[in-house]
Amino acid sequence: MNSENKAVRVRFAPSPTGDLHVGNIRTALFDWAYARHTGGAFIFRIEDTDRERVTDEYIKAAQDTLKWLGLDWDEGPEVGGPYGPYLQSQRMRIYDDWASKFLEQGDAYHCYCSSEELEARREAQKAANIAPGYDGKCRSVSESDLARYKSENRLPVLRMRMPEGSTTFKDLIRGDVTFDHNFVPDFVLVRGDGSPLYTLAVAVDDIMMRITHVLRGEDLLSSTPRQIRVYQAMGVAESDYPAFAHLPFVMGQDNAKLSKRNGEVSIAWYRERGFLPEAICNYLALLGWAPGDDRENVTMKELTELFTVERVHSSPARFDMKKLEAINGDKIRELKIDEFLERVTPFLINDGIISGSSGELAIVKMALPIIQERIVNLAEVSQMLKFLFVAKFEVEADSLPKIMDEQSQVVLRASIQALETLSSWDHGSIHSVLRTALIEELALKPRIAFGAVRIAVTGSHISPPLFESMELLGRDRSLARIKKAIS
RNA sequence: GGCCCCGUCGUCUAGUGGCCUAGGACUCUGGCUUCUCAAGCCAGCUACGCGGGUUCGAAUCCCGUCGGGGCUACCA
């Protein structure tokens, strides 16, 4: 029941009922990595049979997110492919045809039980301590009952008949898994209104799209016997079933499902905060998988080279923002300045720090080297470089008192005097002249003396390196700010 | 409740019977460096859920137990 000799075809098939979240993306990443590792195809399919919850907007967002992360697909929306369409909502005819076939073959049957009736019987089962699930009532319906249902205008659902016995399949991560059919009730394939359910659509599509490997979330593990049942009804040979691999969950800090309470879920949120796609992928790759050696810094290329399903864990992993941040910081430090500039510019413009003129960008580019190792995400750049661009300079409220004391004022006056004599305005000269004037002549500790100048010039007690900052700010503005700070 | 999955430092993990007095990374703590903040470097804390087996020898194999999670929909 495997497909060793066939070209690998892996699909990522989300049901976008919101922005793609961390768990979705970890699955997508593994799907993609496996396809790339094997030289197979990565297929992107949208499971939108539930149009009440899946919107066009979310579908569009899902595509953007995948593209942003660099998870390119070989078949799917936009690019098409030989087994399209790749939106389930456009494949209704196909599902209809199979559903009719299953009904004709006797694999499936119409069920007229109402939700209320089902609910009541489930309660009774629970009360009697019997495994809850459909009891098979409509497997055979008498003529008179049928007439009654029709007179009541009941719309039947289509149910798959689960035969006696059990289903065993090999999960690439967990080994053989067996489900006794006593605990896999007859399940619904088609709603009363005629629309197909996930249970029908996934199985049909995976077969028709020639999917060889299904890597998906662990939550779908127990639905696997139902998929296999559909394959059987479709007349698929066991050797043509896809291989399954159920990925462990990504959980929040408190061992519960990841949610806004214990870590942010939406990838869009991370993007806005200035996380790098390569950092997100690197971090997520390490959640449930490890290359086997001690490396933690993995590029997308290395991931595709090293990724195997066998090395995927079977146990769930907790999402750790701190580690993501650490990796993001590392990735930022690896950026070439031009690349760094390109990535950071949208944040600066969006925050209203710069308008994006070439003059501004030139200054930003000069400033980037001194802040590159000081930030954890791109969004922090605005705060770091604000002092270079503000039209109306003000010292931050919490820093202001720190330069009002007598000693600071002495420092500032001495600084002015020393700096005004300076012929060349570069950070080396600035540093040396201030050191002489403040550290040597006034006999002050560097952190005290330079601290006052820092606040006066940058407006904050935390800033990029002082002398480089002053060089970038320029002589006139630097001196003006120090003078202004002298009360 | 039933079925299924899972169980190594706080977190992510290495580990497939001896190389494990359990290694790496993140976090945390302390130190060095230092113009702030970082970065970097050094050091430290901390783990095989528990109980039985099997074996000369177990984190690794078996059984049990406890704990966590998923499913149990005309959601996916």
Coordinates of C-alpha atoms (C1' of nucleotides) in Angstrom, one line a residue:
Chain A
M1 CA 0.0 0.0 0.0
N2 CA 2.8 2.3 -0.8
S3 CA 4.1 3.9 -3.9
E4 CA 7.8 3.4 -3.9
N5 CA 8.4 3.5 -7.5
K6 CA 6.0 6.3 -8.4
A7 CA 7.1 9.9 -8.6
V8 CA 6.2 11.5 -5.3
R9 CA 3.2 13.8 -5.3
V10 CA 2.4 15.6 -2.0
R11 CA -0.4 18.0 -1.4
F12 CA -1.1 20.7 1.1
A13 CA -4.8 21.1 1.4
P14 CA -5.9 23.7 3.9
S15 CA -9.5 24.7 4.6
P16 CA -8.9 28.5 4.9
T17 CA -11.5 29.5 7.5
G18 CA -9.1 32.3 8.6
D19 CA -5.6 33.3 8.1
L20 CA -3.2 30.4 7.8
H21 CA -1.7 29.7 11.3
V22 CA 1.4 28.3 12.7
G23 CA 0.2 24.7 12.6
N24 CA -1.0 25.0 9.0
I25 CA 2.3 26.4 7.9
R26 CA 4.3 23.7 9.7
T27 CA 2.3 21.2 7.8
A28 CA 2.8 23.1 4.5
L29 CA 6.5 23.4 5.1
F30 CA 6.9 19.6 5.7
D31 CA 4.8 18.8 2.6
W32 CA 6.8 21.2 0.5
A33 CA 10.2 20.0 2.0
Y34 CA 9.3 16.4 1.3
A35 CA 8.2 17.1 -2.3
R36 CA 11.4 19.1 -2.9
H37 CA 13.6 16.5 -1.2
T38 CA 12.3 13.7 -3.4
G39 CA 12.1 15.7 -6.5
G40 CA 8.4 15.2 -6.5
A41 CA 5.5 17.6 -7.1
F42 CA 4.0 19.9 -4.5
I43 CA 0.3 20.3 -5.0
F44 CA -1.7 23.1 -3.4
R45 CA -5.4 22.4 -3.1
I46 CA -8.1 24.5 -1.4
E47 CA -10.7 22.6 0.6
D48 CA -13.6 24.9 0.5
T49 CA -16.5 22.6 0.6
D50 CA -17.7 24.5 3.6
R51 CA -18.4 27.8 1.9
E52 CA -20.1 29.1 5.0
R53 CA -16.7 29.4 6.6
V54 CA -14.2 29.6 3.8
T55 CA -14.1 32.9 2.0
D56 CA -12.4 34.2 -1.1
E57 CA -10.5 36.6 1.0
Y58 CA -9.0 33.8 3.1
I59 CA -8.1 31.8 0.0
K60 CA -6.3 34.8 -1.4
A61 CA -4.5 35.3 1.9
A62 CA -3.4 31.7 2.0
Q63 CA -1.8 32.0 -1.4
D64 CA 0.0 35.1 -0.4
T65 CA 1.3 33.6 2.8
L66 CA 2.7 30.5 1.0
K67 CA 4.4 32.7 -1.6
W68 CA 5.8 35.0 1.1
L69 CA 7.3 32.0 2.8
G70 CA 8.8 30.7 -0.4
L71 CA 6.7 27.6 -0.5
D72 CA 6.1 27.5 -4.2
W73 CA 3.7 25.0 -5.6
D74 CA 3.8 23.0 -8.8
E75 CA 0.1 22.6 -9.2
G76 CA -2.7 24.5 -7.7
P77 CA -4.4 27.9 -7.8
E78 CA -2.9 30.4 -10.3
V79 CA -0.5 27.9 -11.8
G80 CA -3.0 25.2 -12.7
G81 CA -2.0 21.7 -13.5
P82 CA -3.1 18.5 -15.2
Y83 CA -5.5 17.4 -12.4
G84 CA -7.3 20.7 -11.8
P85 CA -9.3 22.5 -10.8
Y86 CA -7.6 22.8 -7.4
L87 CA -10.5 24.4 -5.6
Q88 CA -12.9 21.9 -4.3
S89 CA -15.8 24.3 -4.8
Q90 CA -15.1 23.9 -8.6
R91 CA -15.2 20.1 -8.5
M92 CA -18.7 19.6 -7.4
R93 CA -19.6 17.6 -10.5
I94 CA -16.9 15.1 -9.8
Y95 CA -18.1 14.5 -6.2
D96 CA -21.6 14.2 -7.5
D97 CA -20.7 11.5 -9.9
W98 CA -18.8 9.5 -7.3
A99 CA -21.6 9.9 -4.8
S100 CA -24.1 8.5 -7.3
K101 CA -21.8 5.7 -8.1
F102 CA -21.5 4.7 -4.5
L103 CA -25.2 4.8 -4.1
E104 CA -25.7 2.6 -7.1
Q105 CA -23.1 0.2 -5.9
G106 CA -24.7 -0.1 -2.5
D107 CA -21.6 1.3 -0.8
A108 CA -23.6 4.3 0.3
Y109 CA -27.2 4.8 1.2
H110 CA -29.7 7.6 1.9
C111 CA -30.2 8.4 5.5
Y112 CA -33.4 10.3 6.5
C113 CA -32.7 10.7 10.2
S114 CA -33.0 14.3 11.4
S115 CA -30.4 16.0 13.4
E116 CA -32.7 16.0 16.4
E117 CA -33.3 12.2 16.1
L118 CA -29.6 11.6 15.8
E119 CA -28.8 13.8 18.7
A120 CA -31.4 12.0 20.8
R121 CA -30.0 8.6 19.9
R122 CA -26.5 9.7 20.6
E123 CA -27.5 10.8 24.1
A124 CA -29.1 7.5 24.7
Q125 CA -26.0 5.7 23.6
K126 CA -23.9 7.7 25.9
A127 CA -26.3 7.1 28.7
A128 CA -26.2 3.3 28.0
N129 CA -22.4 3.5 27.9
I130 CA -22.3 2.4 24.2
A131 CA -19.9 3.9 21.8
P132 CA -21.8 6.9 20.3
G133 CA -22.1 7.0 16.5
Y134 CA -24.6 6.4 13.8
D135 CA -26.5 3.2 14.5
G136 CA -27.2 2.2 10.9
K137 CA -30.9 2.8 11.2
C138 CA -31.4 3.8 7.5
R139 CA -29.3 1.0 6.1
S140 CA -32.6 -0.4 5.3
V141 CA -35.8 1.7 5.2
S142 CA -39.2 0.3 4.8
E143 CA -41.5 1.5 2.1
S144 CA -43.9 3.0 4.5
D145 CA -41.2 4.9 6.4
L146 CA -39.8 6.1 3.1
A147 CA -43.2 7.4 2.1
R148 CA -43.5 9.1 5.4
Y149 CA -40.1 10.8 5.2
K150 CA -41.0 12.0 1.7
S151 CA -44.3 13.4 2.8
E152 CA -42.4 15.2 5.5
N153 CA -40.1 16.7 2.9
R154 CA -37.1 15.3 4.5
L155 CA -33.9 15.7 2.5
P156 CA -31.7 12.6 2.9
V157 CA -27.9 12.7 3.5
L158 CA -25.7 10.1 1.8
R159 CA -24.0 7.8 4.2
M160 CA -21.1 5.5 3.6
R161 CA -21.7 1.9 4.7
M162 CA -18.8 0.7 6.9
P163 CA -18.5 -3.0 6.6
E164 CA -17.7 -5.3 9.5
G165 CA -14.0 -5.7 10.4
S166 CA -11.2 -3.2 10.8
T167 CA -8.8 -1.0 8.9
T168 CA -5.1 -1.1 9.4
F169 CA -2.8 1.3 7.6
K170 CA 0.9 2.1 7.9
D171 CA 1.5 5.6 9.2
L172 CA 5.0 6.7 8.1
I173 CA 5.5 8.3 11.5
R174 CA 3.6 6.1 13.8
G175 CA 3.8 2.7 12.3
D176 CA 0.8 0.4 11.9
V177 CA -2.5 1.9 13.2
T178 CA -5.6 -0.2 13.4
F179 CA -9.2 1.0 13.8
D180 CA -12.0 -1.5 14.6
H181 CA -15.1 -0.6 12.5
N182 CA -17.2 -0.9 15.6
F183 CA -15.8 2.5 16.4
V184 CA -16.0 3.9 12.9
P185 CA -19.7 4.5 12.3
D186 CA -21.3 5.0 8.9
F187 CA -20.3 8.6 8.0
V188 CA -22.0 11.2 5.9
L189 CA -20.6 11.9 2.4
V190 CA -23.1 14.3 1.1
R191 CA -25.3 16.8 2.9
G192 CA -29.0 17.0 2.7
D193 CA -28.6 20.0 0.3
G194 CA -26.5 17.9 -2.0
S195 CA -23.1 19.4 -1.2
P196 CA -20.2 17.1 -0.5
L197 CA -18.4 16.8 2.8
Y198 CA -14.7 16.8 3.4
T199 CA -14.9 13.0 3.9
L200 CA -15.9 12.5 0.3
A201 CA -13.9 15.3 -1.3
V202 CA -10.4 14.6 0.3
A203 CA -10.5 11.0 -0.6
V204 CA -11.7 11.5 -4.2
D205 CA -9.3 14.3 -4.8
D206 CA -6.3 12.6 -3.4
I207 CA -6.9 9.6 -5.7
M208 CA -7.8 11.7 -8.8
M209 CA -4.9 14.0 -8.3
R210 CA -2.6 10.9 -8.0
I211 CA -1.4 11.9 -4.5
T212 CA 1.3 9.5 -3.3
H213 CA 1.9 10.9 0.2
V214 CA -0.5 12.5 2.6
L215 CA 1.3 14.5 5.3
R216 CA -1.2 16.2 7.5
G217 CA -2.1 17.0 11.0
E218 CA -2.6 14.4 13.7
D219 CA -6.2 15.5 14.1
L220 CA -7.0 13.7 10.9
L221 CA -5.5 10.4 12.1
S222 CA -8.8 8.9 13.1
S223 CA -10.5 9.9 9.9
T224 CA -8.1 7.8 7.9
P225 CA -10.2 4.6 7.9
R226 CA -13.0 6.6 6.4
Q227 CA -10.8 7.8 3.6
I228 CA -9.6 4.3 2.9
R229 CA -13.2 3.2 2.8
V230 CA -13.9 5.7 0.1
Y231 CA -10.9 4.5 -1.9
Q232 CA -12.3 1.0 -1.7
A233 CA -15.7 2.2 -3.0
M234 CA -13.9 4.0 -5.8
G235 CA -12.3 0.7 -6.8
V236 CA -8.8 1.8 -6.1
A237 CA -6.2 -0.9 -5.8
E238 CA -4.5 -1.0 -2.4
S239 CA -1.2 -0.4 -4.0
D240 CA -2.5 2.9 -5.3
Y241 CA -3.5 4.3 -1.9
P242 CA -1.4 7.2 -0.8
A243 CA 0.9 6.7 2.1
F244 CA -0.1 8.5 5.3
A245 CA 2.0 10.4 7.7
H246 CA 0.3 12.3 10.6
L247 CA 2.3 15.2 11.9
P248 CA 2.3 15.9 15.6
F249 CA 0.5 19.1 16.8
V250 CA 2.1 22.4 17.4
M251 CA 0.8 23.5 20.8
G252 CA 0.8 26.7 22.9
Q253 CA 2.9 27.3 26.0
D254 CA 0.4 25.8 28.3
N255 CA 0.0 22.5 26.6
A256 CA -3.2 23.6 25.0
K257 CA -3.9 24.3 21.4
L258 CA -2.0 27.3 20.2
S259 CA -4.1 30.3 20.5
K260 CA -3.9 34.1 21.0
R261 CA -3.7 33.5 24.7
N262 CA -0.5 31.6 24.6
G263 CA 1.3 32.8 21.5
E264 CA 0.1 34.3 18.3
V265 CA -1.2 31.9 15.6
S266 CA -1.6 33.9 12.5
I267 CA 1.4 34.0 10.1
A268 CA 0.2 37.4 9.0
W269 CA 0.8 38.7 12.5
Y270 CA 4.4 37.5 12.4
R271 CA 4.9 39.1 9.1
E272 CA 3.7 42.5 10.3
R273 CA 5.9 42.2 13.3
G274 CA 9.0 41.9 11.2
F275 CA 9.7 38.3 11.3
L276 CA 11.6 36.9 8.4
P277 CA 10.0 34.1 6.3
E278 CA 13.3 32.2 6.4
A279 CA 13.3 32.5 10.2
I280 CA 9.7 31.3 10.5
C281 CA 10.5 28.3 8.3
N282 CA 13.7 27.5 10.1
Y283 CA 12.0 27.6 13.5
L284 CA 9.0 25.6 12.3
A285 CA 11.2 23.0 10.7
L286 CA 12.7 22.3 14.0
L287 CA 9.3 21.8 15.6
G288 CA 8.7 18.1 15.2
W289 CA 11.7 17.5 13.1
A290 CA 15.5 17.7 13.5
P291 CA 18.2 17.1 11.0
G292 CA 20.0 14.7 13.3
D293 CA 23.1 16.6 14.0
D294 CA 23.5 19.6 16.2
R295 CA 22.7 22.3 13.7
E296 CA 19.9 24.7 14.5
N297 CA 20.4 27.2 11.7
V298 CA 18.9 25.6 8.6
T299 CA 18.4 27.2 5.2
M300 CA 15.5 26.3 3.0
K301 CA 18.0 24.6 0.7
E302 CA 19.4 22.5 3.5
L303 CA 15.9 21.7 4.6
T304 CA 15.0 20.3 1.2
E305 CA 18.2 18.3 1.2
L306 CA 17.9 16.9 4.7
F307 CA 14.2 16.4 5.2
T308 CA 12.8 12.9 5.6
V309 CA 9.5 11.8 7.0
E310 CA 11.3 9.2 9.1
R311 CA 12.9 11.9 11.2
V312 CA 9.6 13.5 12.0
H313 CA 8.6 13.2 15.6
S314 CA 5.5 11.5 16.8
S315 CA 5.1 13.6 19.9
P316 CA 3.6 17.1 19.9
A317 CA 5.8 20.2 20.3
R318 CA 5.3 23.5 22.1
F319 CA 5.6 26.8 20.3
D320 CA 8.3 29.0 21.8
M321 CA 8.3 32.6 20.8
K322 CA 11.7 33.2 22.5
K323 CA 13.4 30.7 20.3
L324 CA 11.7 32.0 17.2
E325 CA 13.0 35.5 18.1
A326 CA 16.5 34.2 18.6
I327 CA 16.4 32.6 15.2
N328 CA 14.9 35.7 13.7
G329 CA 17.8 37.8 15.2
D330 CA 20.3 35.4 13.8
K331 CA 18.8 35.5 10.3
I332 CA 18.7 39.3 10.4
R333 CA 22.4 39.4 11.3
E334 CA 23.1 37.2 8.3
L335 CA 21.4 39.7 5.9
K336 CA 23.6 41.6 3.4
I337 CA 23.1 45.3 3.8
D338 CA 21.3 45.8 0.5
E339 CA 18.9 43.0 1.3
F340 CA 18.5 44.3 4.9
L341 CA 17.6 47.7 3.5
E342 CA 15.1 46.3 1.1
R343 CA 13.3 44.4 3.8
V344 CA 13.3 47.1 6.3
T345 CA 12.2 50.0 4.1
P346 CA 8.5 49.0 4.0
F347 CA 8.5 49.1 7.8
L348 CA 10.1 52.5 8.0
I349 CA 7.6 53.9 5.5
N350 CA 4.7 52.3 7.1
D351 CA 5.7 53.7 10.5
G352 CA 6.0 57.2 9.0
I353 CA 9.7 57.4 9.7
I354 CA 10.7 58.1 6.1
S355 CA 8.8 58.7 2.9
G356 CA 11.1 56.5 0.9
S357 CA 13.2 59.1 -0.9
S358 CA 16.6 58.1 -2.2
G359 CA 18.2 60.6 0.2
E360 CA 16.5 59.0 3.2
L361 CA 17.4 55.5 2.0
A362 CA 21.0 56.4 1.7
I363 CA 21.0 57.5 5.3
V364 CA 19.2 54.3 6.4
K365 CA 21.7 52.2 4.5
M366 CA 24.6 53.8 6.3
A367 CA 22.8 53.3 9.7
L368 CA 21.9 49.7 9.2
P369 CA 25.3 48.2 10.0
I370 CA 25.2 49.7 13.5
I371 CA 21.8 48.4 14.3
Q372 CA 21.9 45.0 12.6
E373 CA 23.0 43.1 15.7
R374 CA 20.7 45.1 18.0
I375 CA 17.3 44.0 16.8
V376 CA 15.3 40.8 16.9
N377 CA 12.7 41.8 14.3
L378 CA 12.5 44.3 11.5
A379 CA 9.7 46.3 13.1
E380 CA 12.2 47.5 15.7
V381 CA 14.2 49.5 13.2
S382 CA 11.7 52.4 13.3
Q383 CA 12.3 53.0 17.0
M384 CA 16.1 52.6 16.5
L385 CA 16.4 55.1 13.6
K386 CA 13.7 57.5 14.4
F387 CA 16.1 60.1 15.8
L388 CA 17.7 60.5 12.4
F389 CA 14.6 61.6 10.7
V390 CA 12.3 63.4 13.2
A391 CA 11.3 66.8 12.1
K392 CA 10.8 68.1 15.6
F393 CA 13.3 66.6 18.0
E394 CA 12.2 65.9 21.6
V395 CA 14.0 64.0 24.3
E396 CA 11.9 61.2 25.6
A397 CA 10.0 62.0 28.8
D398 CA 11.6 59.3 30.9
S399 CA 15.1 60.2 29.8
L400 CA 14.8 64.0 30.2
P401 CA 15.3 64.1 34.0
K402 CA 18.6 62.2 33.6
I403 CA 20.3 65.2 31.8
M404 CA 18.9 68.0 34.0
D405 CA 21.3 67.5 36.9
E406 CA 24.3 69.6 37.4
Q407 CA 26.9 67.0 36.3
S408 CA 25.1 66.3 33.0
Q409 CA 24.9 69.9 32.2
V410 CA 28.6 70.2 32.8
V411 CA 29.1 67.3 30.5
L412 CA 27.0 68.8 27.8
R413 CA 28.7 72.2 27.9
A414 CA 32.1 70.6 27.7
S415 CA 30.9 68.5 24.8
I416 CA 29.9 71.5 22.8
Q417 CA 33.1 73.2 23.4
A418 CA 35.1 70.1 22.4
L419 CA 33.0 69.3 19.3
E420 CA 33.0 72.8 17.9
T421 CA 36.7 72.7 17.5
L422 CA 36.4 69.5 15.5
S423 CA 37.5 69.8 11.9
S424 CA 36.4 66.4 10.7
W425 CA 33.0 65.0 11.6
D426 CA 33.5 61.3 11.7
H427 CA 32.8 58.9 14.5
G428 CA 36.5 58.3 15.2
S429 CA 37.2 61.9 15.7
I430 CA 34.1 62.5 17.7
H431 CA 34.9 59.6 20.0
S432 CA 38.5 60.8 20.6
V433 CA 37.6 64.4 21.2
L434 CA 34.8 63.6 23.6
R435 CA 37.0 61.1 25.4
T436 CA 39.6 63.7 26.0
A437 CA 37.2 66.3 27.1
L438 CA 34.9 64.2 29.3
I439 CA 36.7 61.1 30.4
E440 CA 40.2 62.5 30.8
E441 CA 39.7 66.2 31.6
L442 CA 36.5 65.8 33.7
A443 CA 37.6 62.4 35.0
L444 CA 34.1 60.9 34.5
K445 CA 33.1 57.3 33.9
P446 CA 32.4 56.7 30.2
R447 CA 28.9 55.4 30.9
I448 CA 28.0 58.6 32.8
A449 CA 29.6 61.0 30.4
F450 CA 28.5 59.5 27.2
G451 CA 25.1 58.7 28.6
A452 CA 24.2 62.3 28.9
V453 CA 25.4 63.1 25.4
R454 CA 23.4 60.1 24.1
I455 CA 20.2 61.3 25.6
A456 CA 20.7 64.8 24.3
V457 CA 21.5 63.7 20.8
T458 CA 19.3 60.6 20.3
G459 CA 16.5 61.5 22.8
S460 CA 16.8 58.2 24.5
H461 CA 19.1 56.4 27.0
I462 CA 19.0 53.4 24.6
S463 CA 20.4 54.0 21.1
P464 CA 22.7 52.7 18.5
P465 CA 26.4 53.4 19.2
L466 CA 26.7 57.0 20.0
F467 CA 29.6 58.3 17.9
E468 CA 28.3 56.6 14.8
S469 CA 24.9 58.0 15.5
M470 CA 26.3 61.5 15.8
E471 CA 28.3 61.1 12.5
L472 CA 25.1 60.1 10.8
L473 CA 23.1 62.9 12.3
G474 CA 25.6 65.4 11.2
R475 CA 27.4 68.2 12.9
D476 CA 24.8 70.9 12.9
R477 CA 21.9 68.8 14.2
S478 CA 24.1 67.1 16.8
L479 CA 25.4 70.4 18.2
A480 CA 21.9 71.9 18.1
R481 CA 20.5 69.1 20.1
I482 CA 23.1 69.3 22.7
K483 CA 22.7 73.0 23.0
K484 CA 19.0 72.6 23.3
A485 CA 19.5 70.2 26.2
I486 CA 21.4 72.8 28.1
S487 CA 18.8 74.6 30.1
Chain B
rG1 C1' -17.2 7.2 28.8
rG2 C1' -15.2 4.6 24.2
rC3 C1' -11.5 4.5 20.3
rC4 C1' -6.7 6.3 18.7
rC5 C1' -2.0 8.9 19.4
rC6 C1' 1.8 10.6 22.6
rG7 C1' 5.5 10.8 27.2
rU8 C1' 14.3 12.8 27.5
rC9 C1' 16.4 19.6 30.9
rG10 C1' 11.2 25.2 31.7
rU11 C1' 11.0 24.7 25.9
rC12 C1' 12.8 22.5 21.0
rU13 C1' 15.7 18.3 20.5
rA14 C1' 20.3 14.3 20.0
rG15 C1' 19.9 9.4 21.5
rU16 C1' 17.5 2.9 17.9
rG17 C1' 21.1 -2.2 24.5
rG18 C1' 27.4 -0.6 26.5
rC19 C1' 30.7 5.6 23.3
rC20 C1' 25.2 8.5 28.6
rU21 C1' 28.6 10.5 35.5
rA22 C1' 22.6 11.8 29.0
rG23 C1' 25.0 15.9 24.1
rG24 C1' 23.3 20.6 21.5
rA25 C1' 20.0 25.0 21.0
rC26 C1' 16.5 28.6 23.2
rU27 C1' 15.2 30.6 28.0
rC28 C1' 17.0 31.7 32.9
rU29 C1' 21.2 33.0 36.5
rG30 C1' 26.3 34.7 37.1
rG31 C1' 30.7 36.6 34.9
rC32 C1' 33.9 38.7 30.9
rU33 C1' 33.8 42.6 27.2
rU34 C1' 31.8 47.4 26.9
rC35 C1' 29.6 54.5 25.3
rU36 C1' 23.7 52.6 26.4
rC37 C1' 21.1 48.5 24.4
rA38 C1' 22.5 44.5 21.9
rA39 C1' 25.9 41.1 19.9
rG40 C1' 30.0 38.0 21.2
rC41 C1' 32.7 34.8 24.8
rC42 C1' 32.8 31.8 29.5
rA43 C1' 30.4 29.4 33.4
rG44 C1' 26.1 27.5 36.0
rC45 C1' 21.0 25.5 37.0
rU46 C1' 17.8 21.8 35.2
rA47 C1' 15.6 15.9 32.1
rC48 C1' 15.1 9.9 30.6
rG49 C1' 6.6 10.4 34.2
rC50 C1' 6.2 6.1 37.7
rG51 C1' 6.5 0.7 38.8
rG52 C1' 7.8 -4.0 37.4
rG53 C1' 10.3 -7.2 34.2
rU54 C1' 14.1 -9.1 30.1
rU55 C1' 19.6 -8.6 30.1
rC56 C1' 26.2 -9.1 32.4
rG57 C1' 24.3 -4.1 31.0
rA58 C1' 18.2 -0.1 29.4
rA59 C1' 16.6 6.6 28.0
rU60 C1' 16.8 2.7 24.4
rC61 C1' 13.1 -4.0 24.4
rC62 C1' 8.3 -6.0 27.1
rC63 C1' 4.2 -5.4 30.5
rG64 C1' 1.5 -2.4 33.7
rU65 C1' 0.3 2.3 35.5
rC66 C1' -0.2 7.5 35.6
rG67 C1' -0.4 11.9 32.8
rG68 C1' -1.3 14.8 28.3
rG69 C1' -3.7 15.3 23.5
rG70 C1' -7.0 14.1 19.4
rC71 C1' -11.5 12.0 17.5
rU72 C1' -16.3 10.6 18.8
rA73 C1' -20.7 16.6 13.5
rC74 C1' -25.1 17.2 7.5
rC75 C1' -16.5 21.1 10.6
rA76 C1' -12.0 20.1 8.5

